[in-house]
Coordinates of C-alpha atoms in Angstrom, one line a residue:
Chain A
X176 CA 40.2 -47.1 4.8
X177 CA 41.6 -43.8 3.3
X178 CA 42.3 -41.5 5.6
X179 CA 40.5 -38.0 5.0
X180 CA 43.4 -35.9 4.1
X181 CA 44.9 -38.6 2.3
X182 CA 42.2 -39.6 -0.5
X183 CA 41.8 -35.4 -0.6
X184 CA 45.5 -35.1 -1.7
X185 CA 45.3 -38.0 -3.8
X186 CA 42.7 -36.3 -5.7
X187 CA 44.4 -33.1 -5.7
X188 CA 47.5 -34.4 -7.1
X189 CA 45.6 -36.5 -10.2
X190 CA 43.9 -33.7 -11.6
X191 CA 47.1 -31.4 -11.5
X192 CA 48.8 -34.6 -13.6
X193 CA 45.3 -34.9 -15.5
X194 CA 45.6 -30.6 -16.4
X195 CA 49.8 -31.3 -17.1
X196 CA 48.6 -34.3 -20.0
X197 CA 46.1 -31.9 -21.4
X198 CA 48.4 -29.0 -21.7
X199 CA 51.0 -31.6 -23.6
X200 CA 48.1 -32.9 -25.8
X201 CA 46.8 -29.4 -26.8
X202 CA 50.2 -28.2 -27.6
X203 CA 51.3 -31.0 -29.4
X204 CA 51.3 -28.9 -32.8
X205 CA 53.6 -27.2 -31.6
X206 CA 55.7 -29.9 -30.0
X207 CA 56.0 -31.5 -33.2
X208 CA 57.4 -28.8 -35.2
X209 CA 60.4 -27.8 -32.5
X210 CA 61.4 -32.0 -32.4
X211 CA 63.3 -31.4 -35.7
X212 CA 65.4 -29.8 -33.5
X213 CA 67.3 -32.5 -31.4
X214 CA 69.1 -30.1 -29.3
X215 CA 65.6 -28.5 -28.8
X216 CA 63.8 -31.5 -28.2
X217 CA 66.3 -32.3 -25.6
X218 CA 65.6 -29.0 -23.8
X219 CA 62.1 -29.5 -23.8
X220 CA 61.8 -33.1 -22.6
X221 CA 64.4 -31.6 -19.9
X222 CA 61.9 -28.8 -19.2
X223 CA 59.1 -31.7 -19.1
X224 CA 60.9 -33.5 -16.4
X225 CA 61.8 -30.9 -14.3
X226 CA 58.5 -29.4 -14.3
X227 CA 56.7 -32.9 -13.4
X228 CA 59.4 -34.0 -10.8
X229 CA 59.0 -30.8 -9.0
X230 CA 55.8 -31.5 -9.1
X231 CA 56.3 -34.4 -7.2
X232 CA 58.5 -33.3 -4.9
X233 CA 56.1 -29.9 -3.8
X234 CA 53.4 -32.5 -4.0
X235 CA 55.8 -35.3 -0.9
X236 CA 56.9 -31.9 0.7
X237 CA 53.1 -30.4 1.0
X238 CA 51.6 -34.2 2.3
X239 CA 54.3 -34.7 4.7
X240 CA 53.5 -30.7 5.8
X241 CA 49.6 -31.0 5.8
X242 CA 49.4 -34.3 7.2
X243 CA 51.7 -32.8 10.4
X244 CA 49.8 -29.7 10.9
X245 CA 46.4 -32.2 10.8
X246 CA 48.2 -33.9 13.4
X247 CA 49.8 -31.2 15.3
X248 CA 46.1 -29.6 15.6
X249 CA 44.6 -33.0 16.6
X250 CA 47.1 -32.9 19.4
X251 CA 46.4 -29.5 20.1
X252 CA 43.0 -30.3 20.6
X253 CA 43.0 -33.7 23.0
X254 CA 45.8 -31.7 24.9
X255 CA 44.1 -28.9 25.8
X256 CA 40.6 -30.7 26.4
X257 CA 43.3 -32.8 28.8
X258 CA 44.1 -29.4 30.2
X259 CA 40.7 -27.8 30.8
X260 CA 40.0 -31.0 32.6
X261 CA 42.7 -31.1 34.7
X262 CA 42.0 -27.3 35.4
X263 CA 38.6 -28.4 35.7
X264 CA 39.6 -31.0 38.2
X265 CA 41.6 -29.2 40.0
X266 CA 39.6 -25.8 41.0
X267 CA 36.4 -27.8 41.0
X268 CA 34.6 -26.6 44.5
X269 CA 33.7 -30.4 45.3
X270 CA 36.6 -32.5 46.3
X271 CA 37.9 -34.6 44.7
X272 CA 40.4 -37.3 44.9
X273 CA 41.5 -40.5 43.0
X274 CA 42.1 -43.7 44.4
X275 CA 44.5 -46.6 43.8
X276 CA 43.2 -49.9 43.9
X277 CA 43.8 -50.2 48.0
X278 CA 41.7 -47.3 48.3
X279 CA 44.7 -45.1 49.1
X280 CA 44.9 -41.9 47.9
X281 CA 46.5 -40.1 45.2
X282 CA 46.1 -36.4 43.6
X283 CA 43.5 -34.7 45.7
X284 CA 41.6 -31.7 44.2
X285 CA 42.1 -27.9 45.9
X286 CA 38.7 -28.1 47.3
X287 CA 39.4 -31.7 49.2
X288 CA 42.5 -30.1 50.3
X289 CA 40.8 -27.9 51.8
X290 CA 38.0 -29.9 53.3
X291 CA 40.5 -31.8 55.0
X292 CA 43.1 -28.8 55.8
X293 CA 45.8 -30.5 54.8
X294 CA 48.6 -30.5 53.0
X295 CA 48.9 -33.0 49.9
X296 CA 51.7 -34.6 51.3
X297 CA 50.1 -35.2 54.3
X298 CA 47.0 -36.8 52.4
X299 CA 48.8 -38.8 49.8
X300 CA 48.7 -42.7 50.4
X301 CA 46.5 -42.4 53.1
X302 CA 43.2 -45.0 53.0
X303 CA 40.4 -42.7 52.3
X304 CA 38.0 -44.5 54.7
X305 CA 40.3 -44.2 57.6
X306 CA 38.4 -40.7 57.4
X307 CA 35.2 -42.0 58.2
X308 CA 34.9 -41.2 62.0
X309 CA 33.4 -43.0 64.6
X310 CA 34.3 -45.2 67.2
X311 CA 33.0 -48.2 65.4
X312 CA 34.9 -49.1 62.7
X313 CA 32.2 -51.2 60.4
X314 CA 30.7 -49.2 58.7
X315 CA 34.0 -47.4 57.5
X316 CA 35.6 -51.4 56.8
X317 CA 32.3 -52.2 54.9
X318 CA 32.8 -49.7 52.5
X319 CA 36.3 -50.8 52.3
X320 CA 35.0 -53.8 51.2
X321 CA 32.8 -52.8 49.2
X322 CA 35.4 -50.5 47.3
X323 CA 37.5 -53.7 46.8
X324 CA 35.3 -55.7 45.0
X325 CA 34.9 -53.0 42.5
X326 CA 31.1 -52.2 43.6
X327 CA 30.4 -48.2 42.8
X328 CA 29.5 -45.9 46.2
X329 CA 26.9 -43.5 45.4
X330 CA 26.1 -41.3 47.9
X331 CA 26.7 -43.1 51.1
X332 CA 25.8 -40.3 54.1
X333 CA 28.8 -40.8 56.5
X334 CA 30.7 -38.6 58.6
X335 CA 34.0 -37.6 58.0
X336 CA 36.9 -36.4 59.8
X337 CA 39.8 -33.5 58.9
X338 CA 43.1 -32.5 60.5
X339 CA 42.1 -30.5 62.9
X340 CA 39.1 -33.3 64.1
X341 CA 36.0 -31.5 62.6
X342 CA 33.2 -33.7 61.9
X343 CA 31.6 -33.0 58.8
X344 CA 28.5 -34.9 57.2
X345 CA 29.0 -36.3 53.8
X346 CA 27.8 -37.8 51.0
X347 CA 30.5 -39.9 49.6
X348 CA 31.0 -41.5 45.8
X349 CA 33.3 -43.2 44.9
X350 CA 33.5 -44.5 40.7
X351 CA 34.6 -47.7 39.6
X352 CA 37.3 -45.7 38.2
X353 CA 39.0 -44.8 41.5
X354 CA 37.6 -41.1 41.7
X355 CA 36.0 -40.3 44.8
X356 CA 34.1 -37.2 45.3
X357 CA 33.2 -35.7 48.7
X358 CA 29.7 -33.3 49.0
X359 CA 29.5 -31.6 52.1
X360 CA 25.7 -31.3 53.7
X361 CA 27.1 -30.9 57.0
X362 CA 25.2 -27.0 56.7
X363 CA 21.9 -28.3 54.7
X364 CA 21.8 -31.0 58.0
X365 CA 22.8 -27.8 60.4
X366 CA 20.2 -26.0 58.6
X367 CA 17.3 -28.7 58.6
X368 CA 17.9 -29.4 62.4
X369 CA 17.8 -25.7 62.9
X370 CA 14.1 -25.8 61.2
X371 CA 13.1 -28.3 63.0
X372 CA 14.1 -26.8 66.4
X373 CA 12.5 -23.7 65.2
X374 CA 8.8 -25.3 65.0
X375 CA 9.6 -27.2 68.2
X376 CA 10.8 -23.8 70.5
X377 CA 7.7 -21.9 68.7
X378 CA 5.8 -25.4 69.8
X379 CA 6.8 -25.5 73.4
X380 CA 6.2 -21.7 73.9
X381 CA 2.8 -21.7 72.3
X382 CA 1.4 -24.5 73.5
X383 CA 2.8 -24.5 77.6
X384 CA 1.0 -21.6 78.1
X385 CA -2.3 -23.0 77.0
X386 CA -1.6 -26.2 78.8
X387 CA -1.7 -24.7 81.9
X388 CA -4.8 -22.9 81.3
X389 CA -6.2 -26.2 80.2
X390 CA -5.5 -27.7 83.9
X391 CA -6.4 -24.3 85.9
X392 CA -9.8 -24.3 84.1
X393 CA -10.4 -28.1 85.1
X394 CA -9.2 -27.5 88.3
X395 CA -11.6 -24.4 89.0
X396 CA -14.6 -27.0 87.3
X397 CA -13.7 -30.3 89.4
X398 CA -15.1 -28.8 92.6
X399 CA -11.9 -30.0 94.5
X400 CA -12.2 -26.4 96.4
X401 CA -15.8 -26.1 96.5
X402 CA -19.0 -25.6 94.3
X403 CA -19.2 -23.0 91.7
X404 CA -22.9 -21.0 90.8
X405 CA -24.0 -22.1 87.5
X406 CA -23.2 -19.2 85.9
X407 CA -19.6 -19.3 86.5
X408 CA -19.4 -22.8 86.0
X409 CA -20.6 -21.3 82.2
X410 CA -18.4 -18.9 81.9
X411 CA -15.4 -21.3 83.3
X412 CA -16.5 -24.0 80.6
X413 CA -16.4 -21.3 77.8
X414 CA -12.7 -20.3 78.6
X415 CA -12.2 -24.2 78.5
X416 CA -13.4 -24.3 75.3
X417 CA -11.8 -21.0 73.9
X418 CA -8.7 -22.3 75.4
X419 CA -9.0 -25.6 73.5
X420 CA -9.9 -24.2 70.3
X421 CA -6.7 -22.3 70.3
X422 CA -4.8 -25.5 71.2
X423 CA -6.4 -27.2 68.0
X424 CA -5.5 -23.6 66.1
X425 CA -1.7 -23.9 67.2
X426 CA -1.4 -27.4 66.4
X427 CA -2.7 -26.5 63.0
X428 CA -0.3 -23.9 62.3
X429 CA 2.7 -25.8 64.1
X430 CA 1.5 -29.0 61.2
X431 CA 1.3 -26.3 58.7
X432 CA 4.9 -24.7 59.5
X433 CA 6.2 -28.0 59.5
X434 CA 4.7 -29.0 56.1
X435 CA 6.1 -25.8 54.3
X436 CA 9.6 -26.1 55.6
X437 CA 9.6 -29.5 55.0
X438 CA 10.3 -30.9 58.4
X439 CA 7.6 -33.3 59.1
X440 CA 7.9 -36.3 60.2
X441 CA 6.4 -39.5 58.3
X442 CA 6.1 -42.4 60.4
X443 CA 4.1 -45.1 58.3
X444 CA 3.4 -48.4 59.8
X445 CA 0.3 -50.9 60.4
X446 CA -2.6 -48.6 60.6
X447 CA -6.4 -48.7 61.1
X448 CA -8.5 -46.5 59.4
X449 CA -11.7 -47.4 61.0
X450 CA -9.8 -47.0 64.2
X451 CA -8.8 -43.7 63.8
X452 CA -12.6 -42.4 62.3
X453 CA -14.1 -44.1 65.5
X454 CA -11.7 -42.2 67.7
X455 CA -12.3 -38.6 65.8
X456 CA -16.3 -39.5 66.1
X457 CA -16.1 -40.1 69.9
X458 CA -14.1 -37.0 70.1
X459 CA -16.8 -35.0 68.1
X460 CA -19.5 -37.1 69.4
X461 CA -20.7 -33.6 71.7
X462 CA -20.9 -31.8 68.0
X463 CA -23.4 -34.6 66.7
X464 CA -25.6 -35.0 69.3
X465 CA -26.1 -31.4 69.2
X466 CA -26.6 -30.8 65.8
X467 CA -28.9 -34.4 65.9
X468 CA -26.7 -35.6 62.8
X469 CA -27.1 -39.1 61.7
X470 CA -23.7 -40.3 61.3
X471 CA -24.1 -43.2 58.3
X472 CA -21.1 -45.7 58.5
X473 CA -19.7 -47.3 55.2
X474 CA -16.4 -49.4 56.1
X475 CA -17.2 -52.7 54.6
X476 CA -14.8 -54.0 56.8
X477 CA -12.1 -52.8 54.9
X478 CA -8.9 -50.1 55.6
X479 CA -8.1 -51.7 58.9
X480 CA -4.9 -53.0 58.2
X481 CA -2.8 -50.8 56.0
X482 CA 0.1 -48.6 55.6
X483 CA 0.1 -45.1 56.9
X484 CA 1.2 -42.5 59.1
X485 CA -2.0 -42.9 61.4
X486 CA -1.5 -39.6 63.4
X487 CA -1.0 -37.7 60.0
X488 CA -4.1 -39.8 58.4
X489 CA -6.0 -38.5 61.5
X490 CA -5.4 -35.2 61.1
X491 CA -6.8 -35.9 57.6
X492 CA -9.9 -37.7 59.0
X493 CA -10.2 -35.2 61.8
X494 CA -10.6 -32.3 59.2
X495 CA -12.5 -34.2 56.8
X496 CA -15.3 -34.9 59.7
X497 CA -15.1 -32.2 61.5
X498 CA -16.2 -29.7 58.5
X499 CA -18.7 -31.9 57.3
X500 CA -20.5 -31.8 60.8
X501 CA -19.5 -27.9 61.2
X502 CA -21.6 -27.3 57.5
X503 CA -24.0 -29.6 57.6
X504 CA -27.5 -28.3 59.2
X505 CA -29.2 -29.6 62.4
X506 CA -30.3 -33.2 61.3
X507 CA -28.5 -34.1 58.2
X508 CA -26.2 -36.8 57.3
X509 CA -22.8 -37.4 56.9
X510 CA -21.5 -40.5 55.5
X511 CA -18.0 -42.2 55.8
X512 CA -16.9 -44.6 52.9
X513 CA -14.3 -47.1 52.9
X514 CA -13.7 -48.3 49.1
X515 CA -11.2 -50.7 47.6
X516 CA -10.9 -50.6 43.8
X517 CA -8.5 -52.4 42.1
X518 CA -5.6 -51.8 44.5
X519 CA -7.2 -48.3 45.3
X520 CA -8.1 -47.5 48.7
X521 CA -10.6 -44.7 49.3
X522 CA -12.0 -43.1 52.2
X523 CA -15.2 -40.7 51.6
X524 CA -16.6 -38.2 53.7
X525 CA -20.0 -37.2 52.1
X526 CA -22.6 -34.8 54.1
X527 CA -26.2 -32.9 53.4
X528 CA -24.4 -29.4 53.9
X529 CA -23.9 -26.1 52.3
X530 CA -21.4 -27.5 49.6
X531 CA -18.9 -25.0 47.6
X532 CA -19.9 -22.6 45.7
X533 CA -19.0 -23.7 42.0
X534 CA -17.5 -20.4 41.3
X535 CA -14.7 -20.9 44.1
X536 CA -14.2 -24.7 44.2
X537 CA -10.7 -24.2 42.3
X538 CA -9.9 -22.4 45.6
X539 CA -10.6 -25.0 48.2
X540 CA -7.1 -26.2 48.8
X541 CA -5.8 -22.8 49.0
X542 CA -4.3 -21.2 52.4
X543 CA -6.6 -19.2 54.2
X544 CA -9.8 -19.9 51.4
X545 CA -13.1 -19.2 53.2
X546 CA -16.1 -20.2 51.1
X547 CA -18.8 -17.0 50.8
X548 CA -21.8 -18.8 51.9
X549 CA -20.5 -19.8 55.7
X550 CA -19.3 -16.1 56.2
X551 CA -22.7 -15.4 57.8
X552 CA -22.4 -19.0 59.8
X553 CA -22.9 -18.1 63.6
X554 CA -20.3 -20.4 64.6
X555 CA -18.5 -19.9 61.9
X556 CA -14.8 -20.6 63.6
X557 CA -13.0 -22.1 60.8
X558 CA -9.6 -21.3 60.4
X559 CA -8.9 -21.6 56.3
X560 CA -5.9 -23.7 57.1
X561 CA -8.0 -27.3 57.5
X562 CA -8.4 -28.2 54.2
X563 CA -5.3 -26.9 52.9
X564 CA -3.0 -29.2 55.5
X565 CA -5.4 -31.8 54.8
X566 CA -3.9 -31.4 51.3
X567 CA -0.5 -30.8 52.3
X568 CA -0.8 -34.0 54.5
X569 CA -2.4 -36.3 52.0
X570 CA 0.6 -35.6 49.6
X571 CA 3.5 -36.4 51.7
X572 CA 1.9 -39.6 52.9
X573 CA 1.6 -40.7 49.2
X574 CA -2.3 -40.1 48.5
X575 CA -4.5 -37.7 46.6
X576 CA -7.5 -35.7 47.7
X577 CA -10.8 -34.7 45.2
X578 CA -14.0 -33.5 46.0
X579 CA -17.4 -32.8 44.5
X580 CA -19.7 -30.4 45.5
X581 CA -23.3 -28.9 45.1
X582 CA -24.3 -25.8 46.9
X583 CA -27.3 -26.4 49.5
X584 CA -27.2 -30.4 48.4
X585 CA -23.6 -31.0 50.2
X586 CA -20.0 -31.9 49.6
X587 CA -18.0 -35.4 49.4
X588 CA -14.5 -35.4 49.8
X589 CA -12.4 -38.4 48.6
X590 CA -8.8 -39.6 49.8
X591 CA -7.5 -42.1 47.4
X592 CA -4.5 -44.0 49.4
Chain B
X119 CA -8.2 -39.4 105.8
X120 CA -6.5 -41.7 104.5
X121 CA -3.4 -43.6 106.2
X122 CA -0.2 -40.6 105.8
X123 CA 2.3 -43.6 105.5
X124 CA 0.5 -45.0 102.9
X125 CA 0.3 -42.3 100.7
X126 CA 2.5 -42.5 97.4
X127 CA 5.0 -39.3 96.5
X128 CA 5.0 -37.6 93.6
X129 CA 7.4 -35.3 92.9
X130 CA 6.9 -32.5 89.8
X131 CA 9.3 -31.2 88.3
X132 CA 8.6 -28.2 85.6
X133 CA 9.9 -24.3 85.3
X134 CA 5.9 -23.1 85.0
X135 CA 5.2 -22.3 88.5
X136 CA 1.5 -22.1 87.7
X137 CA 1.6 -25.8 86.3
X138 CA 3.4 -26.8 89.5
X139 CA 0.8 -25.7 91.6
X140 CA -1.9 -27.0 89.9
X141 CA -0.3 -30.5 89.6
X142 CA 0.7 -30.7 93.1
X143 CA -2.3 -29.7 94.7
X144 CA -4.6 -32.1 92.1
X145 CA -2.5 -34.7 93.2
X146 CA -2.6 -33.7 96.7
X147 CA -6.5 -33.6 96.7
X148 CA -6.7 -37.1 94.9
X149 CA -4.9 -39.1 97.8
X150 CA -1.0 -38.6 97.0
X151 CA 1.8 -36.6 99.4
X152 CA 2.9 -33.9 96.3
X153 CA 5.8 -31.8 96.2
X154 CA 6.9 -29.4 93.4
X155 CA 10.3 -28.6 91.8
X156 CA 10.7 -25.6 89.5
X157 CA 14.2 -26.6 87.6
X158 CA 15.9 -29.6 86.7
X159 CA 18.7 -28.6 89.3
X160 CA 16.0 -28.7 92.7
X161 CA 14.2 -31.5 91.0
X162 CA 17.1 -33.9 90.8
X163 CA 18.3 -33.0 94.7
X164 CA 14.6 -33.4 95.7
X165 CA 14.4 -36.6 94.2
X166 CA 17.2 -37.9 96.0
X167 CA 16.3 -36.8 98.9
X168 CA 12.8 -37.8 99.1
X169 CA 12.7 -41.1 96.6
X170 CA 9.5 -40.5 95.4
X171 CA 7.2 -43.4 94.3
X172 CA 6.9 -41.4 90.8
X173 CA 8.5 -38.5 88.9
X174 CA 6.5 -36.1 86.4
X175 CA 8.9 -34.8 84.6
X176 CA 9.0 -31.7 82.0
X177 CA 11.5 -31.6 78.9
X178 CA 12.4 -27.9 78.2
X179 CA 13.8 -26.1 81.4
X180 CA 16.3 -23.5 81.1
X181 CA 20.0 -24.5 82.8
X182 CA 19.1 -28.3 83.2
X183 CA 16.6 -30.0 81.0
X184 CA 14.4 -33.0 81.4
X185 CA 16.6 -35.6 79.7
X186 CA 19.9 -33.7 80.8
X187 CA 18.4 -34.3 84.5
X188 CA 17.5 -38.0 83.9
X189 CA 20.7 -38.6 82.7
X190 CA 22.2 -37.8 86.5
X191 CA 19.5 -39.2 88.0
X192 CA 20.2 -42.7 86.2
X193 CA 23.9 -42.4 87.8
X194 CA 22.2 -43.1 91.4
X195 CA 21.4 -46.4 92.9
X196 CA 18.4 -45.3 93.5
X197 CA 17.4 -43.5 90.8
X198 CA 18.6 -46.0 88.3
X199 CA 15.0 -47.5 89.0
X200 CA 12.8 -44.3 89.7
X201 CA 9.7 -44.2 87.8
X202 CA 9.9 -41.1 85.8
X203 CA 7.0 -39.8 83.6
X204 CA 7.5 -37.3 81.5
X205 CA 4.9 -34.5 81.2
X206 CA 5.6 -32.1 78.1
X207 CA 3.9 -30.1 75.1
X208 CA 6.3 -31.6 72.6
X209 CA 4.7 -34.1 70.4
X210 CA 7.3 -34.5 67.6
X211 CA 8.3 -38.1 67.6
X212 CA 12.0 -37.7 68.3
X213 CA 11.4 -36.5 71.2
X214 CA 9.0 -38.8 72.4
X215 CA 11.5 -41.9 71.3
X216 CA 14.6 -39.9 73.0
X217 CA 12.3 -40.1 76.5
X218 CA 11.7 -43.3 75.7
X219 CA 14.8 -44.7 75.5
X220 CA 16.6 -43.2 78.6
X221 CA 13.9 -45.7 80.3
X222 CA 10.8 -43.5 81.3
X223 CA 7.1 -45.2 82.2
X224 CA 5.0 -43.1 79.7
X225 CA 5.1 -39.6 77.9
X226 CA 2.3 -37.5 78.2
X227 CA 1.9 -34.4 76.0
X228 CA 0.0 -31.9 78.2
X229 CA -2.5 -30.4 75.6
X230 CA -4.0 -33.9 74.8
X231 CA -4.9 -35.2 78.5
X232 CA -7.4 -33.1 81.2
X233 CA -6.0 -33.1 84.8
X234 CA -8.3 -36.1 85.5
X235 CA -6.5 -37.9 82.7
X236 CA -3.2 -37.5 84.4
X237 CA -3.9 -38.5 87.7
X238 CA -5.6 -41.4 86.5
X239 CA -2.5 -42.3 84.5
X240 CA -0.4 -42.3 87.5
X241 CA -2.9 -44.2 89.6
X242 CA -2.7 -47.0 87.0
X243 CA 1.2 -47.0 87.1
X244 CA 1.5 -46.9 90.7
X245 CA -1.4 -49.7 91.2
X246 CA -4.0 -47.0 93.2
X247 CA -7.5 -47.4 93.1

């Protein structure tokens, strides 16, 4: 094939020969009358050919010339894109550093200079895994191994060593190519653990507090040191109670806290759901006898082997319940429902309540959403948090939540597994 | 009254003086010999001292913590085999599984059991009626 340039000059070249010819065969008149002349004719044919080979020779002296300042620009071009990635390479704030086939290596970036605060000399030929620190030494070899038989790292979380014997944490990558690249999370993980301590410290100072009031009030009500009247026995099981409710309202915001800065933790494993709603019944079972509620069981025998976080799916159940009996009028139903549909598993919580108001159900999920019509409820102690943990919590251990609702005919909530 | 040698020890060992109290005279009333300890330093010289039958032991204490505290008490003959429970408001799973492994009989978060619960807890482990 032609190249470009080439076939262009080609062309360029035939039609200056093709306008040459005409300019002969129009003038041919006059050609013909000066030929008489041989000393004329001479000078004209000499004319001819000097004109034509000059031709040719601008025409050779032009290619060479174009086809060089094609070139020339070409090289221009892959040379500097070669540049800007070396530049590129080089000041790139993730280091950077190729490897020879031994995993030794060779022309580190700025940045992993200065991750490992040396100097390149003092880098160059030096295995990159003998970085990895630890005492153990497998996991470092492994890679190694790895690296050898020309497997790609991605990511690998490990911590690495510099000069002056900081630890960081990691992620390395290394290319089939040989180039390794080092991302540094060591302040995203400082950061994360600092979160996490956060929720713990507010934890511990919330909740010891309430603890001990928990065990003075049962201490006070066991009669160890003598009877109380009745009426402070009352007034001793209301601070009980108080006291608990705030324990439940802590733990709700500490679950919450957790959720939004992302720090909770997901421990799935072999659960049973049937389980966990016989355990949040019997803990509500003063609730239902009070309120006379019939409490209609559905679970088919099914949910009571699957995988979950079971004290996060309780939370779920616990919520789910625990409004349905806390909107639900004095004898009225409420209705648990395991389901199984094609690979779906479903747990229901129906009741005879209140229900939503259609105008706010879009707001159900939302933080701190109170529906109108339990405003006026006397025990009205809902925090506006339940349903939007339950939520939160549904998502992060892989489910969904729905709900449909009817005002003064009830509400069923449905969490699809 | 029951028999004074035959009653077990339990030592307690948490910074809130009020929930020292209360512990050691529940556990006093309920048939045990209780004594209290109100850091990690006075609980780990008390439990050397006396060789209680069990330890309740809290997490978070300023100077020496809970697991800092186990970690000496491990280094003793004796205490290489104490019975330690711990007793804390931390429910987050790491630290339940750190407890857990430096050897402890149970973990008990102190929002989720009543005083009754507790004793009851430690009767079972020590094999009281």
């Amino acid at each position: 094939m032609f190249p470009r340039l080439y076939l262009k000059h080609l062309l360029y070249s035939f039609s200056v020969l093709l306008l040459l010819v005409a300019t002969l065969f129009l003038s041919r008149s006059y050609i013909e009358k000066v030929v008489e002349d041989p000393l004329q004719t001479v000078f004209i044919s000499l004319v001819i050919i000097i004109v034509f080979f000059s031709y040719i020779i601008y025409l050779l002296l032009t290619y060479n010339t174009r086809f060089d300042l094609e070139i020339w620009n070409a090289t221009k071009k892959v040379a500097l894109s070669k540049e800007q990635f070396k530049r590129l390479y080089e000041n790139a704030p993730v280091p950077y550093l190729l490897l020879n086939k031994n995993a030794e290596i060779h022309d580190p970036n700025k940045a992993a200079l200065r991750f490992f605060g040396v100097l390149p000399e003092e880098i160059d030929g030096k295995n990159i895994f003998s970085y990895i620190s630890g005492e153990d030494r497998g996991p470092a070899e492994r890679l190694f191994q790895y690296y050898k038989s020309g497997m790609p790292i991605n990511r690998k979380e490990v911590d690495m060593v510099t000069k002056k014997g900081d630890i960081r944490s990691v992620q390395l990558s290394v290319f089939e190519t040989g180039l390794a690249m080092i991302f540094d999370i060591t302040e995203q993980k400082r950061l994360d653990k600092a979160k996490t301590e956060f929720v713990s410290l507010a934890s511990h100072q919330l909740k010891s507090p309430l603890a001990t009031t928990k065990w003075l009030t049962e201490m006070l009500t066991s009669a160890d040191f003598g009877e109380l009247s009745p009426k402070q026995q009352e007034y001793i099981d209301k601070l009980h109670d108080a006291n608990e409710d705030m324990v439940d309202l802590v733990n709700v915001l500490l679950n919450v806290s957790r959720i939004e800065m992302g720090s909770l933790f997901v421990d799935m494993k072999v659960t049973n759901v049937e389980e966990l709603s016989e355990s949040v019944l019997h803990e509500l079972s003063f609730l239902i006898n009070k309120k006379g509620i019939r409490i209609n069981r559905k679970y088919h025998g099914l949910l009571k082997n699957i995988r979950s976080d079971p004290k996060l799916l309780r939370i779920v159940i616990q919520n789910l319940i625990s409004n349905a009996l806390k909107y639900t009028p004095e004898g009225g139903t409420v209705t648990i429902t395991f389901e199984e549909v094609a690979g779906e598993r479903r747990i229901k919580v129906s009741d005879t309540g209140l229900g939503i108001p259609k105008s706010q159900q879009d707001q159900v999920f939302t933080k701190l959403f109170r529906a109108d019509n339990i405003r006026g409820l006397v025990d009205n102690q809902g925090t506006g948090l339940g349903l939007y943990l339950v939520k939160s919590v549904v998502g992060v251990i892989g489910g969904s939540i729905s709900f449909v609702s009817e005002e003064n005919k009830g509400s069923t909530f449905t969490i699809t597994l | 009254m029951a028999n004074l040698e035959n009653k077990k020890k339990v030592l307690i060992i948490d910074d809130n003086n009020n929930l020292v109290t209360v512990l050691v005279d529940k556990f006093n009333v309920s048939g045990f010999e209780a004594v209290g300890a109100f850091s990690g330093q006075e609980g780990l010289k008390k439990a050397l001292e006396l060789h209680p039958d069990i330890i309740l032991l809290d997490l978070v204490m300023p100077e020496m913590g809970g697991l800092e505290m186990l970690k000496q008490l491990r280094l003793d003959p004796w205490g290489k085999q104490a019975k330690v429970m711990v007793l804390s408001v931390l429910d987050e799973p790491t630290y339940v599984a750190n407890a857990m492994d430096s050897n402890v009989v149970g973990y008990i978060v102190k929002t989720d059991f009543s005083l009754d619960g507790v004793v009851k807890q430690i009767k079972t482990i020590l094999g009281v009626s």
